[in-house]
């Protein structure tokens, strides 16, 4: 009897997993088939860093326009990356995983064609701790970054160290989502 109970429970679990996986695949398929013109992320402080900001990703003729405004940074350069997971729950921001790298490329500068899709280079904060970014990126694919994490690091990305650019701890984290009106 115990064996039959185990077999029955295992069968129910397998059916439940199949149904869950089917639903998850349908959600991913629905999202990936939608053609978004703009995505956005609000980055918020990790721990007590005080860093915050907003970023928009907008379709452009020659790629994706990346625009952002940030505050609360120490003056200087700060690594800026799209990370694997849209999860900012860890106190140190590590729940966002590593750089988003679907092609398996080496870490590089945002101007390099062979790089992590998540390699956005550096933000340069002025003496007031404010930074802006505004450039067109030819590697980013809007359908692949939706739901991913966005991280601002404490240090400068050297654009060469593997696999992260040696940019240090995480100061702010956000999740890339659908912009209002999309």
CSV table of N, CA and C in Angstrom, one decimal:
chain,number,residue,atom,x,y,z
A,1,UNK,N,0.8,-1.2,0.0
A,1,UNK,CA,0.0,0.0,0.0
A,1,UNK,C,0.9,1.3,0.0
A,2,UNK,N,1.9,1.2,0.8
A,2,UNK,CA,2.8,2.4,0.9
A,2,UNK,C,3.4,2.7,-0.5
A,3,UNK,N,3.8,1.6,-1.2
A,3,UNK,CA,4.4,1.8,-2.5
A,3,UNK,C,3.4,2.4,-3.5
A,4,UNK,N,2.1,2.0,-3.5
A,4,UNK,CA,1.1,2.6,-4.3
A,4,UNK,C,0.9,4.0,-4.0
A,5,UNK,N,0.9,4.4,-2.7
A,5,UNK,CA,0.7,5.8,-2.3
A,5,UNK,C,1.9,6.6,-2.8
A,6,UNK,N,3.1,6.1,-2.8
A,6,UNK,CA,4.2,6.8,-3.3
A,6,UNK,C,4.1,7.0,-4.8
A,7,UNK,N,3.8,6.0,-5.5
A,7,UNK,CA,3.6,6.0,-7.0
A,7,UNK,C,2.5,7.1,-7.4
A,8,UNK,N,1.4,7.0,-6.6
A,8,UNK,CA,0.3,8.0,-6.9
A,8,UNK,C,0.8,9.4,-6.6
A,9,UNK,N,1.5,9.6,-5.5
A,9,UNK,CA,2.0,11.0,-5.2
A,9,UNK,C,3.0,11.5,-6.3
A,10,UNK,N,3.9,10.6,-6.7
A,10,UNK,CA,4.8,10.9,-7.7
A,10,UNK,C,4.1,11.3,-9.0
A,11,UNK,N,3.1,10.5,-9.4
A,11,UNK,CA,2.4,10.8,-10.6
A,11,UNK,C,1.7,12.2,-10.5
A,12,UNK,N,1.1,12.5,-9.4
A,12,UNK,CA,0.4,13.8,-9.2
A,12,UNK,C,1.4,14.9,-9.3
A,13,UNK,N,2.6,14.7,-8.7
A,13,UNK,CA,3.6,15.7,-8.8
A,13,UNK,C,4.1,16.0,-10.2
A,14,UNK,N,4.3,14.9,-10.9
A,14,UNK,CA,4.7,15.0,-12.3
A,14,UNK,C,3.7,15.7,-13.2
A,15,UNK,N,2.4,15.4,-13.0
A,15,UNK,CA,1.4,16.1,-13.7
A,15,UNK,C,1.4,17.6,-13.4
A,16,UNK,N,1.5,17.9,-12.1
A,16,UNK,CA,1.6,19.3,-11.7
A,16,UNK,C,2.7,20.1,-12.3
A,17,UNK,N,3.9,19.4,-12.3
A,17,UNK,CA,5.1,20.1,-12.9
A,17,UNK,C,4.9,20.3,-14.4
A,18,UNK,N,4.3,19.4,-15.1
A,18,UNK,CA,4.1,19.5,-16.5
A,18,UNK,C,3.1,20.7,-16.8
A,19,UNK,N,2.1,20.8,-16.0
A,19,UNK,CA,1.1,21.9,-16.2
A,19,UNK,C,1.8,23.2,-15.8
A,20,UNK,N,2.6,23.3,-14.8
A,20,UNK,CA,3.2,24.5,-14.4
A,20,UNK,C,4.2,24.9,-15.5
A,21,UNK,N,5.0,23.9,-16.0
A,21,UNK,CA,6.0,24.2,-17.1
A,21,UNK,C,5.2,24.7,-18.3
A,22,UNK,N,4.1,24.1,-18.7
A,22,UNK,CA,3.3,24.6,-19.8
A,22,UNK,C,2.9,26.0,-19.7
A,23,UNK,N,2.3,26.3,-18.5
A,23,UNK,CA,1.9,27.7,-18.2
A,23,UNK,C,3.0,28.7,-18.3
A,24,UNK,N,4.2,28.3,-17.7
A,24,UNK,CA,5.4,29.2,-17.7
A,24,UNK,C,5.8,29.4,-19.2
A,25,UNK,N,5.8,28.4,-20.0
A,25,UNK,CA,6.2,28.5,-21.4
A,25,UNK,C,5.3,29.4,-22.2
A,26,UNK,N,4.0,29.3,-21.9
A,26,UNK,CA,3.0,30.2,-22.5
A,26,UNK,C,3.2,31.6,-22.2
A,27,UNK,N,3.5,31.9,-20.9
A,27,UNK,CA,3.7,33.3,-20.4
A,27,UNK,C,5.0,33.8,-21.1
A,28,UNK,N,6.0,33.0,-21.1
A,28,UNK,CA,7.3,33.5,-21.8
A,28,UNK,C,7.0,33.7,-23.3
A,29,UNK,N,6.3,32.8,-23.9
A,29,UNK,CA,5.9,32.9,-25.3
A,29,UNK,C,5.1,34.2,-25.6
A,30,UNK,N,4.1,34.5,-24.8
A,30,UNK,CA,3.3,35.7,-24.9
A,30,UNK,C,4.1,36.9,-24.8
A,31,UNK,N,5.0,37.0,-23.7
A,31,UNK,CA,5.8,38.2,-23.5
A,31,UNK,C,6.8,38.3,-24.7
A,32,UNK,N,7.5,37.3,-25.1
A,32,UNK,CA,8.5,37.4,-26.1
A,32,UNK,C,7.9,37.7,-27.5
A,33,UNK,N,6.6,37.4,-27.7
A,33,UNK,CA,6.0,37.7,-29.0
A,33,UNK,C,5.5,39.2,-29.0
A,34,UNK,N,5.4,39.8,-27.9
A,34,UNK,CA,4.9,41.2,-27.8
A,34,UNK,C,6.1,42.1,-28.2
A,35,UNK,N,5.8,43.1,-29.0
A,35,UNK,CA,6.9,43.9,-29.6
A,35,UNK,C,6.9,45.3,-28.8
A,36,UNK,N,7.7,45.3,-27.7
A,36,UNK,CA,7.7,46.5,-26.9
A,36,UNK,C,8.6,47.6,-27.5
A,37,UNK,N,8.2,48.8,-27.5
A,37,UNK,CA,9.1,49.9,-28.0
A,37,UNK,C,9.9,50.5,-26.9
A,38,UNK,N,9.5,50.4,-25.7
A,38,UNK,CA,10.2,51.0,-24.6
A,38,UNK,C,10.1,50.1,-23.3
A,39,UNK,N,11.2,50.0,-22.6
A,39,UNK,CA,11.3,49.3,-21.4
A,39,UNK,C,11.9,50.3,-20.4
A,40,UNK,N,11.6,50.0,-19.1
A,40,UNK,CA,12.1,50.9,-18.1
A,40,UNK,C,12.6,50.2,-16.8
A,41,UNK,N,13.4,50.8,-16.0
A,41,UNK,CA,13.8,50.3,-14.8
A,41,UNK,C,14.1,51.4,-13.8
A,42,UNK,N,13.6,51.2,-12.6
A,42,UNK,CA,13.9,52.1,-11.5
A,42,UNK,C,14.9,51.4,-10.6
A,43,UNK,N,16.1,51.9,-10.4
A,43,UNK,CA,17.1,51.3,-9.6
A,43,UNK,C,17.0,51.9,-8.2
A,44,UNK,N,17.1,51.1,-7.2
A,44,UNK,CA,17.0,51.5,-5.8
A,44,UNK,C,18.2,51.0,-5.0
A,45,UNK,N,18.5,51.7,-4.0
A,45,UNK,CA,19.7,51.5,-3.2
A,45,UNK,C,19.8,50.0,-2.7
A,46,UNK,N,21.0,49.5,-2.8
A,46,UNK,CA,21.3,48.2,-2.1
A,46,UNK,C,21.9,48.5,-0.8
A,47,UNK,N,21.3,48.0,0.3
A,47,UNK,CA,21.8,48.3,1.6
A,47,UNK,C,21.6,49.8,1.9
A,48,UNK,N,22.6,50.5,2.4
A,48,UNK,CA,22.5,51.9,2.8
A,48,UNK,C,23.2,52.8,1.8
A,49,UNK,N,23.4,52.4,0.6
A,49,UNK,CA,24.2,53.1,-0.4
A,49,UNK,C,23.6,54.5,-0.8
A,50,UNK,N,22.2,54.6,-0.7
A,50,UNK,CA,21.6,55.8,-1.1
A,50,UNK,C,21.5,56.1,-2.6
A,51,UNK,N,21.9,55.1,-3.4
A,51,UNK,CA,21.9,55.3,-4.9
A,51,UNK,C,20.6,55.0,-5.4
A,52,UNK,N,20.1,55.8,-6.4
A,52,UNK,CA,18.8,55.6,-7.0
A,52,UNK,C,18.9,56.2,-8.5
A,53,UNK,N,17.9,55.8,-9.2
A,53,UNK,CA,17.8,56.4,-10.6
A,53,UNK,C,16.8,55.7,-11.4
A,54,UNK,N,16.7,56.1,-12.7
A,54,UNK,CA,15.8,55.5,-13.7
A,54,UNK,C,16.5,55.3,-15.0
A,55,UNK,N,16.1,54.3,-15.7
A,55,UNK,CA,16.7,54.0,-17.0
A,55,UNK,C,15.6,53.6,-18.0
A,56,UNK,N,15.7,54.1,-19.2
A,56,UNK,CA,14.7,53.7,-20.2
A,56,UNK,C,15.5,53.0,-21.4
A,57,UNK,N,15.0,52.0,-22.0
A,57,UNK,CA,15.5,51.3,-23.1
A,57,UNK,C,14.5,51.5,-24.2
A,58,UNK,N,14.8,52.2,-25.3
A,58,UNK,CA,13.9,52.6,-26.4
A,58,UNK,C,14.4,52.1,-27.7
A,59,UNK,N,13.5,51.4,-28.5
A,59,UNK,CA,13.9,51.0,-29.8
A,59,UNK,C,14.3,52.2,-30.6
A,60,UNK,N,15.4,52.0,-31.3
A,60,UNK,CA,15.9,53.0,-32.3
A,60,UNK,C,16.3,52.4,-33.6
A,61,UNK,N,16.4,53.1,-34.6
A,61,UNK,CA,16.7,52.6,-36.0
A,61,UNK,C,18.0,51.7,-36.0
A,62,UNK,N,19.0,52.1,-35.2
A,62,UNK,CA,20.3,51.4,-35.2
A,62,UNK,C,20.6,50.7,-33.9
A,63,UNK,N,19.5,50.3,-33.2
A,63,UNK,CA,19.7,49.6,-31.9
A,63,UNK,C,18.7,49.9,-30.9
A,64,UNK,N,19.2,50.1,-29.6
A,64,UNK,CA,18.4,50.4,-28.5
A,64,UNK,C,19.0,51.7,-27.8
A,65,UNK,N,18.2,52.7,-27.7
A,65,UNK,CA,18.6,53.9,-27.0
A,65,UNK,C,18.6,53.7,-25.5
A,66,UNK,N,19.7,53.9,-24.8
A,66,UNK,CA,19.8,53.7,-23.3
A,66,UNK,C,19.9,55.0,-22.7
A,67,UNK,N,19.0,55.4,-21.9
A,67,UNK,CA,19.0,56.7,-21.3
A,67,UNK,C,18.7,56.6,-19.8
A,68,UNK,N,19.5,57.3,-18.9
A,68,UNK,CA,19.3,57.2,-17.5
A,68,UNK,C,19.8,58.4,-16.7
A,69,UNK,N,19.2,58.5,-15.6
A,69,UNK,CA,19.6,59.6,-14.6
A,69,UNK,C,19.8,58.9,-13.2
A,70,UNK,N,20.8,59.3,-12.5
A,70,UNK,CA,21.1,58.6,-11.3
A,70,UNK,C,21.6,59.6,-10.2
A,71,UNK,N,21.4,59.3,-9.0
A,71,UNK,CA,21.9,60.2,-7.9
A,71,UNK,C,22.4,59.4,-6.7
A,72,UNK,N,23.1,60.0,-5.8
A,72,UNK,CA,23.6,59.3,-4.6
A,72,UNK,C,24.9,58.6,-4.8
A,73,UNK,N,25.6,58.8,-5.9
A,73,UNK,CA,26.8,58.1,-6.2
A,73,UNK,C,28.0,58.8,-5.6
A,74,UNK,N,29.1,58.1,-5.3
A,74,UNK,CA,30.4,58.8,-5.0
A,74,UNK,C,30.9,59.3,-6.4
A,75,UNK,N,31.5,60.5,-6.4
A,75,UNK,CA,32.1,61.0,-7.7
A,75,UNK,C,33.1,60.0,-8.3
A,76,UNK,N,33.0,59.8,-9.6
A,76,UNK,CA,33.9,58.9,-10.3
A,76,UNK,C,33.1,57.9,-11.1
A,77,UNK,N,33.8,56.9,-11.5
A,77,UNK,CA,33.2,55.9,-12.5
A,77,UNK,C,32.6,54.7,-11.7
A,78,UNK,N,31.5,54.2,-12.2
A,78,UNK,CA,30.7,53.1,-11.6
A,78,UNK,C,30.3,52.1,-12.7
A,79,UNK,N,30.6,50.8,-12.6
A,79,UNK,CA,30.2,49.8,-13.5
A,79,UNK,C,28.7,49.8,-13.6
A,80,UNK,N,28.1,49.5,-14.8
A,80,UNK,CA,26.7,49.5,-15.0
A,80,UNK,C,26.4,48.4,-15.9
A,81,UNK,N,25.5,47.4,-15.4
A,81,UNK,CA,25.3,46.2,-16.2
A,81,UNK,C,23.9,45.7,-16.1
A,82,UNK,N,23.5,45.0,-17.1
A,82,UNK,CA,22.2,44.2,-17.1
A,82,UNK,C,22.7,42.8,-16.5
A,83,UNK,N,22.0,42.3,-15.5
A,83,UNK,CA,22.3,41.1,-14.9
A,83,UNK,C,21.3,40.0,-15.2
A,84,UNK,N,21.6,38.7,-14.9
A,84,UNK,CA,20.8,37.6,-15.3
A,84,UNK,C,19.4,37.6,-14.8
A,85,UNK,N,19.2,38.0,-13.5
A,85,UNK,CA,17.9,37.8,-12.9
A,85,UNK,C,17.3,39.1,-12.4
A,86,UNK,N,16.0,39.2,-12.6
A,86,UNK,CA,15.3,40.4,-12.1
A,86,UNK,C,14.9,40.2,-10.6
A,87,UNK,N,15.9,40.0,-9.8
A,87,UNK,CA,15.7,39.7,-8.4
A,87,UNK,C,16.7,40.6,-7.6
A,88,UNK,N,16.1,41.5,-6.9
A,88,UNK,CA,16.9,42.5,-6.0
A,88,UNK,C,16.7,42.2,-4.5
A,89,UNK,N,16.3,41.0,-4.2
A,89,UNK,CA,16.0,40.7,-2.8
A,89,UNK,C,17.1,40.5,-1.8
A,90,UNK,N,18.3,40.2,-2.3
A,90,UNK,CA,19.5,40.0,-1.4
A,90,UNK,C,20.0,41.3,-0.9
A,91,UNK,N,20.4,41.4,0.3
A,91,UNK,CA,20.9,42.6,0.9
A,91,UNK,C,22.0,43.2,0.2
A,92,UNK,N,22.8,42.4,-0.5
A,92,UNK,CA,24.0,42.9,-1.2
A,92,UNK,C,23.8,42.9,-2.7
A,93,UNK,N,22.6,42.6,-3.2
A,93,UNK,CA,22.3,42.6,-4.6
A,93,UNK,C,22.7,41.4,-5.4
A,94,UNK,N,23.3,40.4,-4.8
A,94,UNK,CA,23.8,39.3,-5.5
A,94,UNK,C,22.7,38.4,-6.1
A,95,UNK,N,21.5,38.5,-5.6
A,95,UNK,CA,20.4,37.7,-6.1
A,95,UNK,C,20.1,38.0,-7.6
A,96,UNK,N,20.7,39.1,-8.1
A,96,UNK,CA,20.5,39.4,-9.6
A,96,UNK,C,21.4,38.6,-10.4
A,97,UNK,N,22.3,37.8,-9.8
A,97,UNK,CA,23.2,36.9,-10.6
A,97,UNK,C,24.3,37.7,-11.3
A,98,UNK,N,24.9,37.0,-12.2
A,98,UNK,CA,26.0,37.6,-13.0
A,98,UNK,C,25.5,38.4,-14.2
A,99,UNK,N,26.4,38.9,-15.0
A,99,UNK,CA,26.1,39.7,-16.2
A,99,UNK,C,25.2,38.9,-17.1
A,100,UNK,N,24.2,39.5,-17.7
A,100,UNK,CA,23.4,38.8,-18.7
A,100,UNK,C,24.3,38.6,-20.0
A,101,UNK,N,24.5,37.3,-20.3
A,101,UNK,CA,25.4,36.9,-21.4
A,101,UNK,C,24.9,35.7,-22.2
A,102,UNK,N,23.8,35.9,-22.9
A,102,UNK,CA,23.2,34.8,-23.6
A,102,UNK,C,24.1,34.2,-24.7
A,103,UNK,N,25.0,34.9,-25.3
A,103,UNK,CA,25.8,34.4,-26.4
A,103,UNK,C,27.1,33.8,-25.8
A,104,UNK,N,27.4,33.9,-24.5
A,104,UNK,CA,28.6,33.3,-24.0
A,104,UNK,C,29.9,34.0,-24.3
A,105,UNK,N,29.8,35.3,-24.6
A,105,UNK,CA,31.0,36.1,-25.0
A,105,UNK,C,31.8,36.5,-23.8
A,106,UNK,N,33.0,37.0,-24.0
A,106,UNK,CA,33.8,37.6,-23.0
A,106,UNK,C,33.3,38.9,-22.6
A,107,UNK,N,33.6,39.3,-21.4
A,107,UNK,CA,33.2,40.7,-20.9
A,107,UNK,C,34.0,41.7,-21.7
A,108,UNK,N,33.4,42.8,-22.1
A,108,UNK,CA,34.1,43.8,-22.9
A,108,UNK,C,33.3,45.2,-22.7
A,109,UNK,N,33.7,46.1,-23.5
A,109,UNK,CA,33.1,47.5,-23.5
A,109,UNK,C,31.8,47.5,-24.2
A,110,UNK,N,31.0,48.4,-23.9
A,110,UNK,CA,29.7,48.5,-24.7
A,110,UNK,C,29.8,48.9,-26.1
A,111,UNK,N,31.0,49.3,-26.5
A,111,UNK,CA,31.3,49.7,-27.9
A,111,UNK,C,31.8,48.5,-28.7
A,112,UNK,N,32.1,47.4,-28.0
A,112,UNK,CA,32.5,46.2,-28.7
A,112,UNK,C,31.3,45.3,-29.1
A,113,UNK,N,31.4,44.8,-30.4
A,113,UNK,CA,30.3,44.0,-30.9
A,113,UNK,C,30.3,42.6,-30.2
A,114,UNK,N,31.4,42.0,-29.8
A,114,UNK,CA,31.5,40.8,-29.1
A,114,UNK,C,31.7,41.1,-27.6
A,115,UNK,N,30.6,40.9,-26.8
A,115,UNK,CA,30.6,41.2,-25.4
A,115,UNK,C,29.4,40.6,-24.8
A,116,UNK,N,29.3,40.7,-23.5
A,116,UNK,CA,28.0,40.3,-22.8
A,116,UNK,C,26.9,41.3,-23.2
A,117,UNK,N,25.7,40.8,-23.5
A,117,UNK,CA,24.6,41.7,-23.8
A,117,UNK,C,24.5,42.7,-22.6
A,118,UNK,N,24.8,42.3,-21.4
A,118,UNK,CA,24.6,43.1,-20.2
A,118,UNK,C,25.7,44.1,-20.0
A,119,UNK,N,26.8,44.1,-20.8
A,119,UNK,CA,27.9,45.1,-20.6
A,119,UNK,C,27.5,46.5,-21.0
A,120,UNK,N,27.2,47.3,-20.1
A,120,UNK,CA,26.8,48.7,-20.4
A,120,UNK,C,27.9,49.7,-20.1
A,121,UNK,N,29.0,49.2,-19.6
A,121,UNK,CA,30.2,50.1,-19.4
A,121,UNK,C,30.1,50.8,-18.0
A,122,UNK,N,30.3,52.1,-18.0
A,122,UNK,CA,30.4,52.9,-16.7
A,122,UNK,C,29.5,54.1,-16.8
A,123,UNK,N,29.1,54.4,-15.6
A,123,UNK,CA,28.4,55.7,-15.4
A,123,UNK,C,29.5,56.6,-14.7
A,124,UNK,N,29.5,57.9,-15.1
A,124,UNK,CA,30.5,58.8,-14.5
A,124,UNK,C,29.7,59.8,-13.6
A,125,UNK,N,29.9,59.7,-12.3
A,125,UNK,CA,29.2,60.6,-11.4
A,125,UNK,C,30.0,61.9,-11.2
A,126,UNK,N,29.3,63.0,-11.2
A,126,UNK,CA,30.0,64.3,-11.0
A,126,UNK,C,30.2,64.5,-9.5
A,127,UNK,N,30.7,65.7,-9.1
A,127,UNK,CA,31.0,66.0,-7.8
A,127,UNK,C,29.8,66.1,-6.9
A,128,UNK,N,28.6,66.1,-7.5
A,128,UNK,CA,27.3,66.1,-6.7
A,128,UNK,C,26.7,64.7,-6.6
A,129,UNK,N,27.5,63.7,-7.1
A,129,UNK,CA,27.0,62.3,-7.1
A,129,UNK,C,25.9,62.0,-8.1
A,130,UNK,N,25.8,62.8,-9.1
A,130,UNK,CA,24.8,62.6,-10.2
A,130,UNK,C,25.5,62.1,-11.5
A,131,UNK,N,24.8,61.2,-12.2
A,131,UNK,CA,25.3,60.7,-13.4
A,131,UNK,C,24.2,60.5,-14.4
A,132,UNK,N,24.5,60.6,-15.7
A,132,UNK,CA,23.5,60.4,-16.8
A,132,UNK,C,24.2,59.5,-17.8
A,133,UNK,N,23.3,58.8,-18.5
A,133,UNK,CA,23.8,58.0,-19.6
A,133,UNK,C,22.8,58.2,-20.8
A,134,UNK,N,23.4,58.2,-22.0
A,134,UNK,CA,22.5,58.4,-23.2
A,134,UNK,C,23.3,58.0,-24.4
A,135,UNK,N,23.1,56.8,-24.9
A,135,UNK,CA,23.8,56.2,-26.0
A,135,UNK,C,22.9,55.2,-26.7
A,136,UNK,N,23.3,54.8,-27.9
A,136,UNK,CA,22.6,53.8,-28.7
A,136,UNK,C,23.4,52.5,-28.7
A,137,UNK,N,22.8,51.4,-28.3
A,137,UNK,CA,23.5,50.2,-28.1
A,137,UNK,C,23.0,49.2,-29.2
A,138,UNK,N,24.0,48.7,-30.0
A,138,UNK,CA,23.6,47.8,-31.1
A,138,UNK,C,23.6,46.3,-30.7
A,139,UNK,N,23.9,46.0,-29.5
A,139,UNK,CA,23.9,44.6,-29.1
A,139,UNK,C,22.6,44.2,-28.3
A,140,UNK,N,22.1,45.1,-27.6
A,140,UNK,CA,20.9,44.8,-26.7
A,140,UNK,C,19.7,44.4,-27.6
A,141,UNK,N,19.0,43.3,-27.1
A,141,UNK,CA,17.8,42.8,-27.7
A,141,UNK,C,16.7,43.0,-26.7
A,142,UNK,N,15.8,43.9,-27.0
A,142,UNK,CA,14.7,44.3,-26.0
A,142,UNK,C,13.9,43.1,-25.5
A,143,UNK,N,13.7,42.1,-26.4
A,143,UNK,CA,12.9,40.9,-26.0
A,143,UNK,C,13.7,40.1,-25.0
A,144,UNK,N,15.0,40.2,-24.9
A,144,UNK,CA,15.8,39.4,-24.0
A,144,UNK,C,16.1,40.0,-22.7
A,145,UNK,N,16.0,41.3,-22.6
A,145,UNK,CA,16.3,42.0,-21.4
A,145,UNK,C,15.1,42.2,-20.4
A,146,UNK,N,13.9,42.1,-21.0
A,146,UNK,CA,12.7,42.2,-20.2
A,146,UNK,C,12.8,41.3,-19.0
A,147,UNK,N,12.6,41.8,-17.8
A,147,UNK,CA,12.6,41.0,-16.5
A,147,UNK,C,14.0,40.8,-16.0
A,148,UNK,N,15.0,41.3,-16.6
A,148,UNK,CA,16.4,41.1,-16.1
A,148,UNK,C,16.7,42.2,-15.0
A,149,UNK,N,17.8,42.0,-14.3
A,149,UNK,CA,18.2,42.9,-13.3
A,149,UNK,C,19.1,44.0,-13.9
A,150,UNK,N,19.2,45.2,-13.3
A,150,UNK,CA,20.0,46.3,-13.7
A,150,UNK,C,20.8,46.7,-12.4
A,151,UNK,N,22.2,46.6,-12.5
A,151,UNK,CA,23.0,46.9,-11.3
A,151,UNK,C,24.0,48.0,-11.6
A,152,UNK,N,24.1,48.9,-10.6
A,152,UNK,CA,25.2,49.9,-10.5
A,152,UNK,C,26.2,49.4,-9.5
A,153,UNK,N,27.5,49.4,-9.9
A,153,UNK,CA,28.5,48.9,-9.0
A,153,UNK,C,29.3,50.1,-8.3
A,154,UNK,N,30.0,49.7,-7.2
A,154,UNK,CA,30.7,50.7,-6.4
A,154,UNK,C,32.0,51.2,-7.2
A,155,UNK,N,32.6,50.3,-8.0
A,155,UNK,CA,33.8,50.7,-8.6
A,155,UNK,C,33.7,50.8,-10.1
A,156,UNK,N,34.8,51.2,-10.7
A,156,UNK,CA,34.8,51.3,-12.2
A,156,UNK,C,35.0,50.0,-12.9
A,157,UNK,N,34.2,49.7,-13.9
A,157,UNK,CA,34.4,48.6,-14.8
A,157,UNK,C,35.6,48.8,-15.6
A,158,UNK,N,36.6,47.9,-15.5
A,158,UNK,CA,37.9,48.1,-16.3
A,158,UNK,C,37.7,47.6,-17.7
A,159,UNK,N,36.5,47.1,-18.1
A,159,UNK,CA,36.1,46.6,-19.4
A,159,UNK,C,36.9,45.5,-20.0
A,160,UNK,N,37.8,44.9,-19.2
A,160,UNK,CA,38.6,43.8,-19.6
A,160,UNK,C,38.6,42.6,-18.7
A,161,UNK,N,38.6,42.8,-17.4
A,161,UNK,CA,38.7,41.6,-16.4
A,161,UNK,C,37.5,40.7,-16.6
A,162,UNK,N,37.8,39.4,-16.6
A,162,UNK,CA,36.8,38.4,-16.8
A,162,UNK,C,36.3,37.8,-15.5
A,163,UNK,N,35.1,37.6,-15.3
A,163,UNK,CA,34.0,37.8,-16.3
A,163,UNK,C,33.2,39.1,-16.0
A,164,UNK,N,33.7,39.9,-15.0
A,164,UNK,CA,32.8,41.0,-14.5
A,164,UNK,C,33.4,42.4,-14.7
A,165,UNK,N,34.6,42.6,-15.1
A,165,UNK,CA,35.2,43.9,-15.2
A,165,UNK,C,35.7,44.5,-13.9
A,166,UNK,N,35.7,43.7,-12.8
A,166,UNK,CA,36.2,44.0,-11.5
A,166,UNK,C,35.6,45.3,-11.0
A,167,UNK,N,34.3,45.4,-11.1
A,167,UNK,CA,33.6,46.7,-10.7
A,167,UNK,C,33.2,46.7,-9.3
A,168,UNK,N,33.4,45.7,-8.5
A,168,UNK,CA,33.2,45.7,-7.1
A,168,UNK,C,31.7,45.5,-6.7
A,169,UNK,N,31.4,45.9,-5.5
A,169,UNK,CA,30.1,45.6,-4.8
A,169,UNK,C,29.0,46.3,-5.6
A,170,UNK,N,27.8,45.9,-5.2
A,170,UNK,CA,26.6,46.4,-5.9
A,170,UNK,C,26.0,47.5,-5.0
A,171,UNK,N,25.8,48.7,-5.6
A,171,UNK,CA,25.2,49.8,-4.9
A,171,UNK,C,23.7,50.0,-5.1
A,172,UNK,N,23.2,49.6,-6.3
A,172,UNK,CA,21.8,49.8,-6.6
A,172,UNK,C,21.3,48.7,-7.6
A,173,UNK,N,20.0,48.3,-7.5
A,173,UNK,CA,19.5,47.3,-8.2
A,173,UNK,C,18.1,47.6,-8.7
A,174,UNK,N,17.7,47.2,-9.9
A,174,UNK,CA,16.4,47.4,-10.4
A,174,UNK,C,16.0,46.3,-11.4
A,175,UNK,N,14.8,46.2,-11.7
A,175,UNK,CA,14.3,45.2,-12.7
A,175,UNK,C,13.7,45.9,-13.9
A,176,UNK,N,14.1,45.4,-15.1
A,176,UNK,CA,13.7,46.0,-16.3
A,176,UNK,C,12.3,45.5,-16.6
A,177,UNK,N,11.4,46.4,-16.8
A,177,UNK,CA,10.0,46.1,-17.0
A,177,UNK,C,9.4,46.9,-18.2
A,178,UNK,N,8.1,46.6,-18.4
A,178,UNK,CA,7.4,47.3,-19.5
A,178,UNK,C,7.0,48.7,-19.1
A,179,UNK,N,7.3,49.7,-19.9
A,179,UNK,CA,7.1,51.1,-19.7
A,179,UNK,C,5.5,51.3,-19.7
A,180,UNK,N,5.1,52.3,-18.9
A,180,UNK,CA,3.7,52.6,-18.9
A,180,UNK,C,3.2,52.9,-20.3
A,181,UNK,N,2.0,52.4,-20.7
A,181,UNK,CA,1.4,52.7,-22.0
A,181,UNK,C,1.8,51.7,-23.0
A,182,UNK,N,2.6,50.7,-22.7
A,182,UNK,CA,3.1,49.7,-23.7
A,182,UNK,C,2.1,48.6,-23.8
